[in-house]
CSV table of C-alpha atoms in Angstrom, one decimal:
chain,number,residue,atom,x,y,z
A,1,MET,CA,66.1,-11.5,38.7
A,2,GLU,CA,65.5,-15.1,39.8
A,3,SER,CA,65.8,-17.8,37.8
A,4,PRO,CA,62.6,-20.1,37.4
A,5,SER,CA,64.8,-23.3,38.8
A,6,PHE,CA,65.5,-21.6,41.8
A,7,SER,CA,61.8,-21.1,42.8
A,8,PHE,CA,61.1,-24.6,41.7
A,9,LYS,CA,63.8,-25.8,44.0
A,10,ARG,CA,62.5,-23.8,46.9
A,11,ILE,CA,58.4,-25.3,46.4
A,12,LEU,CA,60.3,-28.7,46.4
A,13,ALA,CA,62.1,-28.2,49.6
A,14,LEU,CA,59.0,-26.9,51.3
A,15,LEU,CA,56.9,-29.8,50.0
A,16,LEU,CA,59.5,-32.3,50.9
A,17,LEU,CA,59.5,-30.8,54.5
A,18,LEU,CA,55.8,-30.8,54.8
A,19,ILE,CA,55.6,-34.5,53.6
A,20,LEU,CA,58.3,-35.8,55.9
A,21,ASN,CA,56.7,-33.9,58.9
A,22,VAL,CA,53.4,-35.9,58.9
A,23,PRO,CA,52.8,-35.8,62.8
A,24,LEU,CA,52.6,-32.0,62.7
A,25,PHE,CA,49.3,-32.6,60.6
A,26,SER,CA,48.0,-35.7,62.4
A,27,GLN,CA,44.4,-35.4,63.9
A,28,GLU,CA,45.8,-36.5,67.7
A,29,GLN,CA,46.0,-33.6,69.6
A,30,THR,CA,47.9,-33.7,72.8
A,31,ILE,CA,47.2,-31.4,75.4
A,32,PRO,CA,49.9,-30.5,77.8
A,33,GLU,CA,49.2,-31.6,81.5
A,34,LEU,CA,48.1,-29.0,83.7
A,35,PRO,CA,49.5,-28.8,87.5
A,36,VAL,CA,47.4,-29.9,90.0
A,37,LEU,CA,48.0,-26.5,92.0
A,38,ASP,CA,47.7,-23.5,90.5
A,39,PRO,CA,50.9,-21.6,91.7
A,40,VAL,CA,49.5,-18.1,91.0
A,41,LYS,CA,46.2,-18.8,92.9
A,42,PRO,CA,46.7,-19.7,96.7
A,43,GLN,CA,44.7,-22.7,97.6
A,44,LYS,CA,41.9,-22.5,100.0
A,45,GLN,CA,42.3,-24.6,103.3
A,46,ASP,CA,39.6,-26.9,104.6
A,47,ARG,CA,39.4,-24.3,107.6
A,48,PRO,CA,36.1,-22.8,108.6
A,49,LYS,CA,35.7,-19.0,108.1
A,50,PRO,CA,36.6,-16.9,110.8
A,51,ARG,CA,34.0,-15.5,112.8
A,52,ILE,CA,34.7,-11.6,113.3
A,53,PHE,CA,33.1,-9.5,115.9
A,54,ARG,CA,33.7,-5.6,116.0
A,55,TYR,CA,32.8,-3.1,118.6
A,56,ASN,CA,34.4,0.4,118.3
A,57,ARG,CA,37.9,-0.3,118.3
A,58,LEU,CA,37.7,-3.8,119.4
A,59,THR,CA,38.1,-6.7,117.2
A,60,ILE,CA,37.6,-10.4,118.0
A,61,GLN,CA,38.1,-13.3,115.8
A,62,GLU,CA,37.3,-17.0,116.4
A,63,ASP,CA,39.6,-19.4,114.2
A,64,PRO,CA,41.7,-16.6,112.6
A,65,TYR,CA,43.8,-17.4,109.5
A,66,LYS,CA,46.8,-15.3,110.9
A,67,ALA,CA,48.0,-13.6,114.1
A,68,PRO,CA,47.3,-9.8,114.6
A,69,SER,CA,49.9,-8.0,112.9
A,70,SER,CA,50.8,-5.9,116.1
A,71,ILE,CA,52.1,-9.1,117.7
A,72,PRO,CA,56.1,-9.4,116.8
A,73,ARG,CA,56.3,-12.0,114.0
A,74,ASP,CA,59.1,-13.8,116.1
A,75,PHE,CA,56.5,-14.7,118.7
A,76,VAL,CA,54.0,-15.9,116.2
A,77,PRO,CA,53.2,-19.5,116.9
A,78,PRO,CA,55.8,-22.1,115.4
A,79,GLN,CA,54.8,-24.6,112.9
A,80,ASN,CA,52.3,-27.3,113.9
A,81,SER,CA,49.9,-25.0,115.8
A,82,THR,CA,46.4,-23.9,115.2
A,83,LEU,CA,45.0,-20.4,115.9
A,84,LEU,CA,41.9,-20.5,118.2
A,85,PHE,CA,41.3,-16.9,119.1
A,86,SER,CA,42.7,-13.3,118.5
A,87,THR,CA,41.7,-9.9,119.7
A,88,GLU,CA,42.9,-6.4,118.7
A,89,LEU,CA,42.3,-3.0,120.5
A,90,LYS,CA,42.9,-0.2,118.3
A,91,SER,CA,44.4,3.1,119.6
A,92,ASP,CA,43.3,6.6,118.7
A,93,ARG,CA,46.1,6.8,116.2
A,94,LEU,CA,45.8,5.5,112.9
A,95,LEU,CA,47.1,2.0,112.2
A,96,GLU,CA,48.4,1.3,115.9
A,97,ASN,CA,47.1,-1.2,118.3
A,98,LYS,CA,47.1,-0.6,121.9
A,99,GLU,CA,46.4,-4.3,122.9
A,100,SER,CA,46.1,-7.5,121.3
A,101,ILE,CA,45.9,-11.3,122.0
A,102,VAL,CA,46.5,-14.6,120.4
A,103,VAL,CA,45.5,-18.1,121.8
A,104,PHE,CA,47.0,-21.1,119.9
A,105,LYS,CA,47.3,-24.8,120.5
A,106,SER,CA,50.5,-26.5,119.6
A,107,THR,CA,51.5,-30.2,119.2
A,108,PHE,CA,54.6,-29.5,121.1
A,109,SER,CA,55.1,-30.3,124.7
A,110,LYS,CA,55.4,-27.3,127.4
A,111,GLN,CA,58.9,-28.0,127.7
A,112,VAL,CA,59.6,-27.7,124.2
A,113,LEU,CA,57.9,-24.3,123.9
A,114,GLU,CA,59.6,-23.0,126.9
A,115,THR,CA,62.6,-23.8,125.4
A,116,TYR,CA,61.8,-22.3,122.1
A,117,TYR,CA,60.7,-19.0,123.7
A,118,GLU,CA,63.7,-18.8,126.0
A,119,ILE,CA,66.0,-19.2,123.0
A,120,LEU,CA,64.1,-16.7,121.0
A,121,ILE,CA,64.1,-14.2,123.7
A,122,PHE,CA,67.8,-14.7,124.1
A,123,ASN,CA,69.0,-14.5,120.7
A,124,LEU,CA,66.7,-11.1,119.9
A,125,ASN,CA,68.2,-9.3,122.8
A,126,HIS,CA,64.8,-8.8,124.7
A,127,LYS,CA,64.5,-8.6,128.4
A,128,ILE,CA,62.6,-11.1,130.6
A,129,LEU,CA,60.9,-8.8,133.3
A,130,GLN,CA,59.3,-11.8,135.1
A,131,ASN,CA,59.3,-15.4,134.8
A,132,GLN,CA,57.2,-18.2,136.7
A,133,LYS,CA,57.3,-22.0,136.0
A,134,THR,CA,55.1,-24.6,137.4
A,135,ASP,CA,54.0,-28.0,136.4
A,136,ALA,CA,50.7,-26.6,135.7
A,137,LYS,CA,51.6,-23.3,133.8
A,138,SER,CA,54.6,-21.0,132.6
A,139,LEU,CA,54.5,-17.4,132.5
A,140,TYR,CA,56.8,-15.0,130.7
A,141,LEU,CA,56.8,-11.1,130.7
A,142,VAL,CA,59.1,-10.0,127.9
A,143,GLU,CA,60.2,-6.3,127.2
A,144,VAL,CA,60.3,-5.8,123.5
A,145,PHE,CA,61.9,-2.7,121.7
A,146,GLY,CA,59.9,0.3,121.6
A,147,ARG,CA,58.1,0.5,124.9
A,148,LYS,CA,56.2,-3.0,123.9
A,149,THR,CA,55.9,-5.8,126.1
A,150,VAL,CA,54.7,-9.2,125.5
A,151,ALA,CA,53.3,-11.8,128.1
A,152,ILE,CA,53.4,-15.5,127.3
A,153,SER,CA,51.5,-18.2,128.9
A,154,ILE,CA,52.1,-22.0,128.2
A,155,VAL,CA,49.7,-24.4,129.5
A,156,PRO,CA,49.9,-28.1,128.9
A,157,ASN,CA,47.0,-29.8,127.2
A,158,GLU,CA,46.5,-33.5,126.2
A,159,ASN,CA,47.8,-33.3,122.7
A,160,GLY,CA,50.4,-30.6,123.3
A,161,SER,CA,50.3,-27.1,124.7
A,162,LEU,CA,47.9,-24.0,124.8
A,163,VAL,CA,49.8,-20.9,124.3
A,164,LYS,CA,48.4,-17.4,125.2
A,165,LEU,CA,50.1,-14.2,123.7
A,166,PHE,CA,49.4,-10.9,125.3
A,167,HIS,CA,50.9,-7.8,123.6
A,168,ARG,CA,50.7,-4.1,124.8
A,169,THR,CA,52.1,-1.2,123.2
A,170,SER,CA,52.0,1.2,126.1
A,171,GLY,CA,54.9,-0.2,128.3
A,172,GLY,CA,53.5,-1.1,131.8
A,173,PHE,CA,50.5,-2.9,132.5
């Protein structure tokens, strides 16, 4: 059995601990600082909502948030670019696109984008079927794996370049 002195010692130690820990019972409450951006919820950008038009298997978007999924991710616009327009033409098969187009404006110059796409095509072992460069426009016709072709058009703009990507699944044009 416990002796009464042992419980008295225990009560005395508990009271002493509570008395010395006065900030625990103070009226001042401190709330932790909340982060400015919630990492779980993605923050909405100050961009206009895309306008979407659909007719049968054709989908057209103005100011899209992202490029169509059928365009190879490697050809998606580099940083500092704004998507202006995109289209998708679905095939008869489920979840397959016949054709898709993306038009975007980039802050990079025409020469920088030419170099970017040439290095990209070379590193991914794609085949350049046709290449045409002038001061006004650059065109590339590229064969991608799986009977897919991508046409790249680069036009200089006042603040950078305007790039058009055309993707077709069926092989020939």
